[in-house]
Amino acid sequence: MRVLVLLGAPGAGKGTQAQVLARTLGIPHIATGDLFRAAVREGTTLGREVKEYMDRGELVPDGVTVGILLDRLSASDARDGAILDGFPRTRAQAEALDAELAGRGVGVDRALYIDVPSEDIVRRLSGRWICEAAGHVYNVASRPPRAAGRCDIDESALVQRDDDRAETVRARLGQQMGALGEVAAHYRATGALVMVDGGKPIAEVTEALLDVLRPAAERRVG
Ligand code: AMP
Protein backbone atom coordinates (compact mmCIF):
# COMPACT_ATOMS: atom_id res chain seq x y z
CA MET A 1 0.00 0.00 0.00
CA ARG A 2 1.40 3.37 -1.07
CA VAL A 3 -0.11 6.43 0.60
CA LEU A 4 0.82 9.85 -0.76
CA VAL A 5 -0.18 13.11 0.86
CA LEU A 6 -0.52 16.33 -1.12
CA LEU A 7 0.02 19.47 0.95
CA GLY A 8 -0.44 23.12 0.05
CA ALA A 9 -2.64 26.14 0.62
CA PRO A 10 -6.20 26.01 -0.72
CA GLY A 11 -5.84 26.76 -4.44
CA ALA A 12 -2.21 25.61 -4.69
CA GLY A 13 -3.24 23.03 -7.29
CA LYS A 14 -3.55 19.92 -5.11
CA GLY A 15 -6.82 18.77 -6.70
CA THR A 16 -5.58 19.27 -10.25
CA GLN A 17 -2.31 17.45 -9.60
CA ALA A 18 -3.98 14.69 -7.58
CA GLN A 19 -6.27 13.84 -10.51
CA VAL A 20 -3.28 13.43 -12.84
CA LEU A 21 -1.23 11.46 -10.30
CA ALA A 22 -4.19 9.16 -9.58
CA ARG A 23 -4.56 8.32 -13.29
CA THR A 24 -0.81 7.84 -13.74
CA LEU A 25 -0.26 5.73 -10.63
CA GLY A 26 -3.57 3.82 -10.73
CA ILE A 27 -4.59 4.61 -7.16
CA PRO A 28 -7.64 6.66 -6.10
CA HIS A 29 -7.63 10.38 -5.38
CA ILE A 30 -9.26 10.94 -1.99
CA ALA A 31 -10.14 14.53 -1.08
CA THR A 32 -11.86 15.16 2.26
CA GLY A 33 -13.29 18.40 0.80
CA ASP A 34 -14.99 16.36 -1.98
CA LEU A 35 -16.29 13.82 0.56
CA PHE A 36 -17.76 16.65 2.66
CA ARG A 37 -19.27 18.43 -0.36
CA ALA A 38 -20.91 15.17 -1.48
CA ALA A 39 -22.39 14.72 2.00
CA VAL A 40 -23.74 18.30 1.93
CA ARG A 41 -25.26 17.74 -1.54
CA GLU A 42 -26.91 14.51 -0.40
CA GLY A 43 -28.22 16.20 2.75
CA THR A 44 -26.97 13.47 5.10
CA THR A 45 -26.56 13.98 8.86
CA LEU A 46 -22.83 14.37 8.29
CA GLY A 47 -23.54 16.93 5.56
CA ARG A 48 -25.69 19.04 7.87
CA GLU A 49 -23.02 18.84 10.57
CA VAL A 50 -20.12 19.98 8.36
CA LYS A 51 -21.89 22.60 6.22
CA GLU A 52 -21.65 25.39 8.79
CA TYR A 53 -17.90 24.94 9.20
CA MET A 54 -17.38 24.92 5.44
CA ASP A 55 -19.53 28.01 4.88
CA ARG A 56 -17.49 29.87 7.48
CA GLY A 57 -14.22 28.71 5.92
CA GLU A 58 -13.30 26.85 9.12
CA LEU A 59 -11.83 23.40 9.55
CA VAL A 60 -14.26 20.60 10.35
CA PRO A 61 -13.41 19.06 13.78
CA ASP A 62 -10.70 16.38 13.68
CA GLY A 63 -12.88 13.53 14.97
CA VAL A 64 -15.40 13.88 12.14
CA THR A 65 -12.70 14.40 9.50
CA VAL A 66 -10.53 11.45 10.56
CA GLY A 67 -13.62 9.22 10.66
CA ILE A 68 -14.70 9.99 7.09
CA LEU A 69 -11.14 9.68 5.74
CA LEU A 70 -10.34 6.33 7.37
CA ASP A 71 -13.68 5.00 6.23
CA ARG A 72 -12.90 5.94 2.63
CA LEU A 73 -9.35 4.57 2.91
CA SER A 74 -10.79 1.17 3.87
CA ALA A 75 -12.72 0.84 0.58
CA SER A 76 -11.47 -1.90 -1.74
CA ASP A 77 -10.26 0.48 -4.48
CA ALA A 78 -7.73 1.91 -1.97
CA ARG A 79 -6.18 -1.51 -1.27
CA ASP A 80 -2.95 -0.58 -3.09
CA GLY A 81 -2.86 2.97 -1.78
CA ALA A 82 -4.29 6.43 -2.30
CA ILE A 83 -3.45 10.05 -2.96
CA LEU A 84 -4.77 12.17 -0.12
CA ASP A 85 -5.70 15.73 -0.99
CA GLY A 86 -6.69 18.18 1.73
CA PHE A 87 -5.94 15.66 4.48
CA PRO A 88 -4.25 15.85 6.95
CA ARG A 89 -4.86 19.53 7.73
CA THR A 90 -3.87 19.37 11.42
CA ARG A 91 -1.16 17.63 13.40
CA ALA A 92 -3.79 15.49 15.15
CA GLN A 93 -5.10 14.28 11.77
CA ALA A 94 -1.53 13.46 10.67
CA GLU A 95 -0.97 11.46 13.85
CA ALA A 96 -4.28 9.59 13.45
CA LEU A 97 -3.31 8.66 9.88
CA ASP A 98 0.14 7.48 11.01
CA ALA A 99 -1.44 5.30 13.69
CA GLU A 100 -3.86 3.74 11.20
CA LEU A 101 -1.12 3.07 8.63
CA ALA A 102 1.24 1.68 11.27
CA GLY A 103 -1.46 -0.89 12.00
CA ARG A 104 -1.18 -1.94 8.34
CA GLY A 105 2.63 -2.01 8.50
CA VAL A 106 3.19 1.08 6.32
CA GLY A 107 3.66 4.83 6.68
CA VAL A 108 3.01 7.89 4.53
CA ASP A 109 5.31 7.33 1.54
CA ARG A 110 5.77 10.99 0.53
CA ALA A 111 4.17 14.25 1.64
CA LEU A 112 4.37 16.44 -1.46
CA TYR A 113 4.12 20.13 -0.57
CA ILE A 114 3.02 22.29 -3.51
CA ASP A 115 4.40 25.67 -2.60
CA VAL A 116 2.68 28.83 -3.97
CA PRO A 117 3.04 32.40 -2.58
CA SER A 118 -0.12 33.48 -0.72
CA GLU A 119 -0.76 36.59 -2.87
CA ASP A 120 -1.04 34.25 -5.90
CA ILE A 121 -3.45 32.01 -3.95
CA VAL A 122 -6.13 34.70 -3.49
CA ARG A 123 -5.92 35.56 -7.21
CA ARG A 124 -6.18 31.90 -8.22
CA LEU A 125 -9.10 31.01 -5.94
CA SER A 126 -11.33 33.86 -7.03
CA GLY A 127 -10.98 32.56 -10.64
CA ARG A 128 -11.67 28.93 -9.79
CA TRP A 129 -14.71 27.04 -11.13
CA ILE A 130 -15.51 23.37 -10.59
CA CYS A 131 -17.92 21.08 -12.39
CA GLU A 132 -21.13 20.22 -10.63
CA ALA A 133 -20.99 16.49 -11.37
CA ALA A 134 -17.49 15.48 -10.28
CA GLY A 135 -15.53 18.51 -9.06
CA HIS A 136 -13.17 18.74 -12.05
CA VAL A 137 -11.26 21.99 -11.59
CA TYR A 138 -10.95 24.93 -14.03
CA ASN A 139 -9.57 28.45 -13.75
CA VAL A 140 -10.54 31.45 -15.87
CA ALA A 141 -6.92 32.56 -16.07
CA SER A 142 -4.81 29.40 -16.19
CA ARG A 143 -7.08 26.53 -17.21
CA PRO A 144 -10.27 27.66 -18.97
CA PRO A 145 -12.76 25.01 -20.16
CA ARG A 146 -13.06 24.49 -23.95
CA ALA A 147 -16.74 25.59 -23.87
CA ALA A 148 -17.60 28.43 -21.50
CA GLY A 149 -19.38 27.21 -18.35
CA ARG A 150 -19.20 23.47 -19.26
CA CYS A 151 -16.90 20.71 -18.02
CA ASP A 152 -14.59 19.31 -20.76
CA ILE A 153 -14.81 15.83 -19.27
CA ASP A 154 -18.48 15.29 -18.36
CA GLU A 155 -20.17 18.43 -19.80
CA SER A 156 -21.85 19.30 -16.49
CA ALA A 157 -22.25 22.97 -15.52
CA LEU A 158 -19.32 24.80 -13.92
CA VAL A 159 -20.08 26.47 -10.59
CA GLN A 160 -18.13 28.62 -8.16
CA ARG A 161 -17.79 27.18 -4.68
CA ASP A 162 -19.43 29.27 -1.94
CA ASP A 163 -16.16 29.20 -0.02
CA ASP A 164 -14.16 30.59 -2.99
CA ARG A 165 -15.59 34.11 -2.44
CA ALA A 166 -12.82 36.63 -1.60
CA GLU A 167 -13.71 37.23 2.07
CA THR A 168 -14.05 33.50 2.74
CA VAL A 169 -10.77 32.85 0.92
CA ARG A 170 -8.97 35.22 3.28
CA ALA A 171 -10.57 33.60 6.35
CA ARG A 172 -9.62 30.12 5.11
CA LEU A 173 -6.05 31.16 4.40
CA GLY A 174 -5.61 32.81 7.78
CA GLN A 175 -6.86 29.82 9.68
CA GLN A 176 -5.41 27.07 7.55
CA MET A 177 -1.84 28.29 6.90
CA GLY A 178 -0.88 27.93 10.56
CA ALA A 179 -2.13 24.37 10.73
CA LEU A 180 -0.52 23.57 7.37
CA GLY A 181 2.84 24.66 8.79
CA GLU A 182 2.41 22.19 11.64
CA VAL A 183 1.53 19.35 9.29
CA ALA A 184 4.56 20.16 7.10
CA ALA A 185 6.75 20.14 10.23
CA HIS A 186 5.34 16.73 11.15
CA TYR A 187 6.33 15.24 7.77
CA ARG A 188 9.69 17.01 7.82
CA ALA A 189 10.34 15.17 11.07
CA THR A 190 9.29 11.78 9.63
CA GLY A 191 11.43 12.39 6.53
CA ALA A 192 8.48 12.17 4.10
CA LEU A 193 8.27 15.89 3.19
CA VAL A 194 9.26 17.05 -0.31
CA MET A 195 8.78 20.66 -1.47
CA VAL A 196 7.77 21.34 -5.08
CA ASP A 197 7.54 24.81 -6.68
CA GLY A 198 3.82 25.27 -7.43
CA GLY A 199 4.25 28.64 -9.14
CA LYS A 200 5.20 26.93 -12.43
CA PRO A 201 2.78 25.88 -15.21
CA ILE A 202 0.57 22.87 -14.35
CA ALA A 203 2.42 20.38 -16.58
CA GLU A 204 5.80 21.32 -15.11
CA VAL A 205 4.50 20.86 -11.57
CA THR A 206 3.17 17.41 -12.56
CA GLU A 207 6.58 16.49 -14.01
CA ALA A 208 8.34 17.62 -10.83
CA LEU A 209 5.95 15.53 -8.70
CA LEU A 210 6.35 12.41 -10.85
CA ASP A 211 10.09 12.87 -10.75
CA VAL A 212 10.01 12.75 -6.94
CA LEU A 213 7.92 9.56 -7.04
CA ARG A 214 10.10 7.67 -9.51
CA PRO A 215 12.44 5.14 -7.94
CA ALA A 216 15.84 6.78 -7.41
CA ALA A 217 17.47 4.51 -10.03
CA GLU A 218 15.15 5.79 -12.79
CA ARG A 219 15.49 9.47 -11.96
CA ARG A 220 17.18 11.80 -14.44
CA VAL A 221 20.76 12.57 -13.57
CA GLY A 222 21.61 16.27 -12.90
P1 AMP B 1 -11.09 21.77 0.34
O1 AMP B 1 -11.91 21.34 -0.82
O2 AMP B 1 -9.97 20.81 0.63
O3 AMP B 1 -10.60 23.19 0.24
O4 AMP B 1 -12.06 21.69 1.63
C1 AMP B 1 -13.21 22.49 1.72
C2 AMP B 1 -13.61 22.63 3.19
O5 AMP B 1 -13.89 21.33 3.74
C3 AMP B 1 -12.54 23.22 4.09
O6 AMP B 1 -12.53 24.63 4.06
C4 AMP B 1 -12.95 22.66 5.44
O7 AMP B 1 -14.06 23.34 5.95
C5 AMP B 1 -13.39 21.25 5.09
N1 AMP B 1 -12.26 20.28 5.11
C6 AMP B 1 -11.75 19.57 4.07
N2 AMP B 1 -10.74 18.78 4.45
C7 AMP B 1 -10.59 18.99 5.78
C8 AMP B 1 -9.69 18.49 6.77
N3 AMP B 1 -8.73 17.60 6.47
N4 AMP B 1 -9.85 18.92 8.05
C9 AMP B 1 -10.81 19.80 8.38
N5 AMP B 1 -11.66 20.35 7.50
C10 AMP B 1 -11.57 19.94 6.21
mmCIF file of C-alpha atoms and ligand atoms in Angstrom:
data_model
loop_
_atom_site.group_PDB
_atom_site.id
_atom_site.type_symbol
_atom_site.label_atom_id
_atom_site.label_comp_id
_atom_site.label_asym_id
_atom_site.label_seq_id
_atom_site.Cartn_x
_atom_site.Cartn_y
_atom_site.Cartn_z
ATOM 1 C CA MET A 1 0.000 0.000 0.000
ATOM 2 C CA ARG A 2 1.397 3.375 -1.070
ATOM 3 C CA VAL A 3 -0.108 6.429 0.605
ATOM 4 C CA LEU A 4 0.824 9.846 -0.761
ATOM 5 C CA VAL A 5 -0.182 13.110 0.859
ATOM 6 C CA LEU A 6 -0.521 16.333 -1.122
ATOM 7 C CA LEU A 7 0.022 19.471 0.946
ATOM 8 C CA GLY A 8 -0.442 23.119 0.051
ATOM 9 C CA ALA A 9 -2.645 26.142 0.618
ATOM 10 C CA PRO A 10 -6.203 26.009 -0.716
ATOM 11 C CA GLY A 11 -5.837 26.758 -4.437
ATOM 12 C CA ALA A 12 -2.208 25.614 -4.688
ATOM 13 C CA GLY A 13 -3.239 23.028 -7.292
ATOM 14 C CA LYS A 14 -3.547 19.922 -5.106
ATOM 15 C CA GLY A 15 -6.821 18.769 -6.703
ATOM 16 C CA THR A 16 -5.579 19.273 -10.253
ATOM 17 C CA GLN A 17 -2.311 17.450 -9.603
ATOM 18 C CA ALA A 18 -3.979 14.690 -7.581
ATOM 19 C CA GLN A 19 -6.275 13.836 -10.514
ATOM 20 C CA VAL A 20 -3.278 13.425 -12.841
ATOM 21 C CA LEU A 21 -1.230 11.462 -10.305
ATOM 22 C CA ALA A 22 -4.188 9.156 -9.578
ATOM 23 C CA ARG A 23 -4.559 8.318 -13.292
ATOM 24 C CA THR A 24 -0.815 7.843 -13.736
ATOM 25 C CA LEU A 25 -0.259 5.730 -10.629
ATOM 26 C CA GLY A 26 -3.569 3.822 -10.731
ATOM 27 C CA ILE A 27 -4.591 4.605 -7.157
ATOM 28 C CA PRO A 28 -7.645 6.662 -6.100
ATOM 29 C CA HIS A 29 -7.634 10.376 -5.377
ATOM 30 C CA ILE A 30 -9.265 10.945 -1.991
ATOM 31 C CA ALA A 31 -10.144 14.530 -1.081
ATOM 32 C CA THR A 32 -11.857 15.161 2.261
ATOM 33 C CA GLY A 33 -13.292 18.404 0.802
ATOM 34 C CA ASP A 34 -14.987 16.358 -1.980
ATOM 35 C CA LEU A 35 -16.293 13.822 0.558
ATOM 36 C CA PHE A 36 -17.758 16.647 2.657
ATOM 37 C CA ARG A 37 -19.272 18.429 -0.363
ATOM 38 C CA ALA A 38 -20.905 15.170 -1.483
ATOM 39 C CA ALA A 39 -22.395 14.718 2.003
ATOM 40 C CA VAL A 40 -23.742 18.298 1.928
ATOM 41 C CA ARG A 41 -25.264 17.736 -1.543
ATOM 42 C CA GLU A 42 -26.908 14.511 -0.395
ATOM 43 C CA GLY A 43 -28.219 16.199 2.752
ATOM 44 C CA THR A 44 -26.967 13.467 5.104
ATOM 45 C CA THR A 45 -26.560 13.981 8.860
ATOM 46 C CA LEU A 46 -22.828 14.372 8.291
ATOM 47 C CA GLY A 47 -23.537 16.931 5.558
ATOM 48 C CA ARG A 48 -25.689 19.036 7.871
ATOM 49 C CA GLU A 49 -23.017 18.842 10.567
ATOM 50 C CA VAL A 50 -20.121 19.981 8.364
ATOM 51 C CA LYS A 51 -21.891 22.605 6.220
ATOM 52 C CA GLU A 52 -21.649 25.395 8.793
ATOM 53 C CA TYR A 53 -17.901 24.935 9.197
ATOM 54 C CA MET A 54 -17.380 24.919 5.442
ATOM 55 C CA ASP A 55 -19.533 28.007 4.880
ATOM 56 C CA ARG A 56 -17.490 29.874 7.484
ATOM 57 C CA GLY A 57 -14.220 28.711 5.921
ATOM 58 C CA GLU A 58 -13.303 26.853 9.123
ATOM 59 C CA LEU A 59 -11.825 23.404 9.550
ATOM 60 C CA VAL A 60 -14.256 20.598 10.347
ATOM 61 C CA PRO A 61 -13.414 19.062 13.777
ATOM 62 C CA ASP A 62 -10.701 16.381 13.680
ATOM 63 C CA GLY A 63 -12.879 13.528 14.972
ATOM 64 C CA VAL A 64 -15.397 13.882 12.140
ATOM 65 C CA THR A 65 -12.704 14.397 9.504
ATOM 66 C CA VAL A 66 -10.532 11.452 10.563
ATOM 67 C CA GLY A 67 -13.616 9.217 10.656
ATOM 68 C CA ILE A 68 -14.698 9.986 7.089
ATOM 69 C CA LEU A 69 -11.137 9.680 5.737
ATOM 70 C CA LEU A 70 -10.337 6.332 7.373
ATOM 71 C CA ASP A 71 -13.679 5.003 6.229
ATOM 72 C CA ARG A 72 -12.901 5.943 2.626
ATOM 73 C CA LEU A 73 -9.351 4.565 2.912
ATOM 74 C CA SER A 74 -10.795 1.172 3.875
ATOM 75 C CA ALA A 75 -12.717 0.838 0.583
ATOM 76 C CA SER A 76 -11.474 -1.895 -1.741
ATOM 77 C CA ASP A 77 -10.262 0.480 -4.476
ATOM 78 C CA ALA A 78 -7.725 1.906 -1.972
ATOM 79 C CA ARG A 79 -6.183 -1.508 -1.270
ATOM 80 C CA ASP A 80 -2.951 -0.576 -3.086
ATOM 81 C CA GLY A 81 -2.861 2.967 -1.785
ATOM 82 C CA ALA A 82 -4.288 6.434 -2.295
ATOM 83 C CA ILE A 83 -3.449 10.046 -2.962
ATOM 84 C CA LEU A 84 -4.768 12.165 -0.121
ATOM 85 C CA ASP A 85 -5.700 15.727 -0.988
ATOM 86 C CA GLY A 86 -6.694 18.180 1.731
ATOM 87 C CA PHE A 87 -5.942 15.661 4.480
ATOM 88 C CA PRO A 88 -4.252 15.847 6.947
ATOM 89 C CA ARG A 89 -4.857 19.529 7.725
ATOM 90 C CA THR A 90 -3.867 19.373 11.425
ATOM 91 C CA ARG A 91 -1.159 17.634 13.404
ATOM 92 C CA ALA A 92 -3.795 15.490 15.153
ATOM 93 C CA GLN A 93 -5.095 14.284 11.769
ATOM 94 C CA ALA A 94 -1.526 13.456 10.670
ATOM 95 C CA GLU A 95 -0.972 11.459 13.850
ATOM 96 C CA ALA A 96 -4.282 9.593 13.454
ATOM 97 C CA LEU A 97 -3.314 8.662 9.880
ATOM 98 C CA ASP A 98 0.144 7.481 11.005
ATOM 99 C CA ALA A 99 -1.439 5.304 13.691
ATOM 100 C CA GLU A 100 -3.861 3.740 11.202
ATOM 101 C CA LEU A 101 -1.120 3.068 8.634
ATOM 102 C CA ALA A 102 1.243 1.679 11.272
ATOM 103 C CA GLY A 103 -1.455 -0.890 11.999
ATOM 104 C CA ARG A 104 -1.183 -1.944 8.341
ATOM 105 C CA GLY A 105 2.625 -2.011 8.496
ATOM 106 C CA VAL A 106 3.191 1.081 6.324
ATOM 107 C CA GLY A 107 3.659 4.828 6.682
ATOM 108 C CA VAL A 108 3.013 7.890 4.526
ATOM 109 C CA ASP A 109 5.308 7.329 1.537
ATOM 110 C CA ARG A 110 5.766 10.985 0.534
ATOM 111 C CA ALA A 111 4.172 14.253 1.644
ATOM 112 C CA LEU A 112 4.366 16.435 -1.457
ATOM 113 C CA TYR A 113 4.118 20.126 -0.568
ATOM 114 C CA ILE A 114 3.016 22.285 -3.514
ATOM 115 C CA ASP A 115 4.395 25.673 -2.604
ATOM 116 C CA VAL A 116 2.679 28.827 -3.969
ATOM 117 C CA PRO A 117 3.039 32.404 -2.577
ATOM 118 C CA SER A 118 -0.118 33.482 -0.715
ATOM 119 C CA GLU A 119 -0.760 36.590 -2.872
ATOM 120 C CA ASP A 120 -1.038 34.247 -5.895
ATOM 121 C CA ILE A 121 -3.449 32.005 -3.949
ATOM 122 C CA VAL A 122 -6.126 34.704 -3.487
ATOM 123 C CA ARG A 123 -5.923 35.558 -7.208
ATOM 124 C CA ARG A 124 -6.178 31.899 -8.218
ATOM 125 C CA LEU A 125 -9.097 31.015 -5.942
ATOM 126 C CA SER A 126 -11.331 33.864 -7.029
ATOM 127 C CA GLY A 127 -10.985 32.563 -10.639
ATOM 128 C CA ARG A 128 -11.669 28.929 -9.790
ATOM 129 C CA TRP A 129 -14.711 27.040 -11.129
ATOM 130 C CA ILE A 130 -15.511 23.370 -10.589
ATOM 131 C CA CYS A 131 -17.921 21.076 -12.389
ATOM 132 C CA GLU A 132 -21.135 20.215 -10.626
ATOM 133 C CA ALA A 133 -20.992 16.488 -11.372
ATOM 134 C CA ALA A 134 -17.487 15.478 -10.284
ATOM 135 C CA GLY A 135 -15.532 18.506 -9.056
ATOM 136 C CA HIS A 136 -13.166 18.736 -12.050
ATOM 137 C CA VAL A 137 -11.257 21.985 -11.588
ATOM 138 C CA TYR A 138 -10.951 24.931 -14.026
ATOM 139 C CA ASN A 139 -9.567 28.449 -13.754
ATOM 140 C CA VAL A 140 -10.543 31.447 -15.872
ATOM 141 C CA ALA A 141 -6.924 32.562 -16.068
ATOM 142 C CA SER A 142 -4.811 29.403 -16.193
ATOM 143 C CA ARG A 143 -7.076 26.534 -17.212
ATOM 144 C CA PRO A 144 -10.271 27.658 -18.969
ATOM 145 C CA PRO A 145 -12.757 25.013 -20.163
ATOM 146 C CA ARG A 146 -13.064 24.490 -23.950
ATOM 147 C CA ALA A 147 -16.741 25.590 -23.872
ATOM 148 C CA ALA A 148 -17.600 28.429 -21.498
ATOM 149 C CA GLY A 149 -19.375 27.210 -18.350
ATOM 150 C CA ARG A 150 -19.196 23.473 -19.260
ATOM 151 C CA CYS A 151 -16.900 20.712 -18.016
ATOM 152 C CA ASP A 152 -14.593 19.310 -20.760
ATOM 153 C CA ILE A 153 -14.812 15.829 -19.267
ATOM 154 C CA ASP A 154 -18.484 15.295 -18.358
ATOM 155 C CA GLU A 155 -20.169 18.430 -19.799
ATOM 156 C CA SER A 156 -21.851 19.301 -16.485
ATOM 157 C CA ALA A 157 -22.253 22.975 -15.517
ATOM 158 C CA LEU A 158 -19.323 24.803 -13.919
ATOM 159 C CA VAL A 159 -20.082 26.467 -10.588
ATOM 160 C CA GLN A 160 -18.135 28.617 -8.162
ATOM 161 C CA ARG A 161 -17.792 27.178 -4.680
ATOM 162 C CA ASP A 162 -19.429 29.274 -1.936
ATOM 163 C CA ASP A 163 -16.162 29.203 -0.019
ATOM 164 C CA ASP A 164 -14.159 30.592 -2.986
ATOM 165 C CA ARG A 165 -15.586 34.107 -2.435
ATOM 166 C CA ALA A 166 -12.823 36.627 -1.605
ATOM 167 C CA GLU A 167 -13.705 37.228 2.069
ATOM 168 C CA THR A 168 -14.049 33.498 2.738
ATOM 169 C CA VAL A 169 -10.769 32.849 0.920
ATOM 170 C CA ARG A 170 -8.969 35.224 3.279
ATOM 171 C CA ALA A 171 -10.574 33.597 6.348
ATOM 172 C CA ARG A 172 -9.619 30.123 5.106
ATOM 173 C CA LEU A 173 -6.045 31.159 4.398
ATOM 174 C CA GLY A 174 -5.613 32.814 7.778
ATOM 175 C CA GLN A 175 -6.864 29.818 9.682
ATOM 176 C CA GLN A 176 -5.408 27.067 7.546
ATOM 177 C CA MET A 177 -1.839 28.291 6.899
ATOM 178 C CA GLY A 178 -0.882 27.933 10.565
ATOM 179 C CA ALA A 179 -2.129 24.373 10.727
ATOM 180 C CA LEU A 180 -0.520 23.574 7.370
ATOM 181 C CA GLY A 181 2.841 24.662 8.791
ATOM 182 C CA GLU A 182 2.406 22.192 11.642
ATOM 183 C CA VAL A 183 1.529 19.355 9.286
ATOM 184 C CA ALA A 184 4.556 20.161 7.102
ATOM 185 C CA ALA A 185 6.747 20.141 10.228
ATOM 186 C CA HIS A 186 5.339 16.731 11.148
ATOM 187 C CA TYR A 187 6.335 15.242 7.772
ATOM 188 C CA ARG A 188 9.693 17.008 7.818
ATOM 189 C CA ALA A 189 10.341 15.166 11.073
ATOM 190 C CA THR A 190 9.289 11.781 9.631
ATOM 191 C CA GLY A 191 11.427 12.392 6.526
ATOM 192 C CA ALA A 192 8.478 12.174 4.099
ATOM 193 C CA LEU A 193 8.272 15.890 3.192
ATOM 194 C CA VAL A 194 9.261 17.049 -0.313
ATOM 195 C CA MET A 195 8.776 20.658 -1.475
ATOM 196 C CA VAL A 196 7.765 21.336 -5.078
ATOM 197 C CA ASP A 197 7.538 24.808 -6.676
ATOM 198 C CA GLY A 198 3.817 25.270 -7.425
ATOM 199 C CA GLY A 199 4.246 28.638 -9.144
ATOM 200 C CA LYS A 200 5.201 26.928 -12.434
ATOM 201 C CA PRO A 201 2.780 25.879 -15.213
ATOM 202 C CA ILE A 202 0.574 22.874 -14.347
ATOM 203 C CA ALA A 203 2.422 20.384 -16.585
ATOM 204 C CA GLU A 204 5.798 21.323 -15.108
ATOM 205 C CA VAL A 205 4.505 20.859 -11.568
ATOM 206 C CA THR A 206 3.170 17.414 -12.564
ATOM 207 C CA GLU A 207 6.579 16.489 -14.014
ATOM 208 C CA ALA A 208 8.341 17.618 -10.832
ATOM 209 C CA LEU A 209 5.949 15.533 -8.700
ATOM 210 C CA LEU A 210 6.348 12.408 -10.851
ATOM 211 C CA ASP A 211 10.093 12.872 -10.746
ATOM 212 C CA VAL A 212 10.009 12.751 -6.941
ATOM 213 C CA LEU A 213 7.923 9.558 -7.043
ATOM 214 C CA ARG A 214 10.098 7.672 -9.509
ATOM 215 C CA PRO A 215 12.437 5.137 -7.944
ATOM 216 C CA ALA A 216 15.844 6.781 -7.414
ATOM 217 C CA ALA A 217 17.469 4.510 -10.033
ATOM 218 C CA GLU A 218 15.154 5.795 -12.789
ATOM 219 C CA ARG A 219 15.494 9.465 -11.964
ATOM 220 C CA ARG A 220 17.182 11.796 -14.440
ATOM 221 C CA VAL A 221 20.756 12.573 -13.567
ATOM 222 C CA GLY A 222 21.610 16.267 -12.896
HETATM 223 P P1 AMP B 1 -11.090 21.770 0.342
HETATM 224 O O1 AMP B 1 -11.913 21.337 -0.819
HETATM 225 O O2 AMP B 1 -9.969 20.813 0.632
HETATM 226 O O3 AMP B 1 -10.605 23.188 0.242
HETATM 227 O O4 AMP B 1 -12.057 21.695 1.626
HETATM 228 C C1 AMP B 1 -13.212 22.493 1.721
HETATM 229 C C2 AMP B 1 -13.609 22.634 3.187
HETATM 230 O O5 AMP B 1 -13.888 21.327 3.743
HETATM 231 C C3 AMP B 1 -12.538 23.219 4.088
HETATM 232 O O6 AMP B 1 -12.531 24.627 4.061
HETATM 233 C C4 AMP B 1 -12.946 22.657 5.438
HETATM 234 O O7 AMP B 1 -14.062 23.339 5.950
HETATM 235 C C5 AMP B 1 -13.393 21.248 5.085
HETATM 236 N N1 AMP B 1 -12.263 20.280 5.114
HETATM 237 C C6 AMP B 1 -11.749 19.571 4.065
HETATM 238 N N2 AMP B 1 -10.740 18.776 4.452
HETATM 239 C C7 AMP B 1 -10.590 18.989 5.782
HETATM 240 C C8 AMP B 1 -9.691 18.493 6.771
HETATM 241 N N3 AMP B 1 -8.726 17.602 6.474
HETATM 242 N N4 AMP B 1 -9.852 18.925 8.048
HETATM 243 C C9 AMP B 1 -10.808 19.805 8.377
HETATM 244 N N5 AMP B 1 -11.663 20.345 7.502
HETATM 245 C C10 AMP B 1 -11.569 19.942 6.207
#
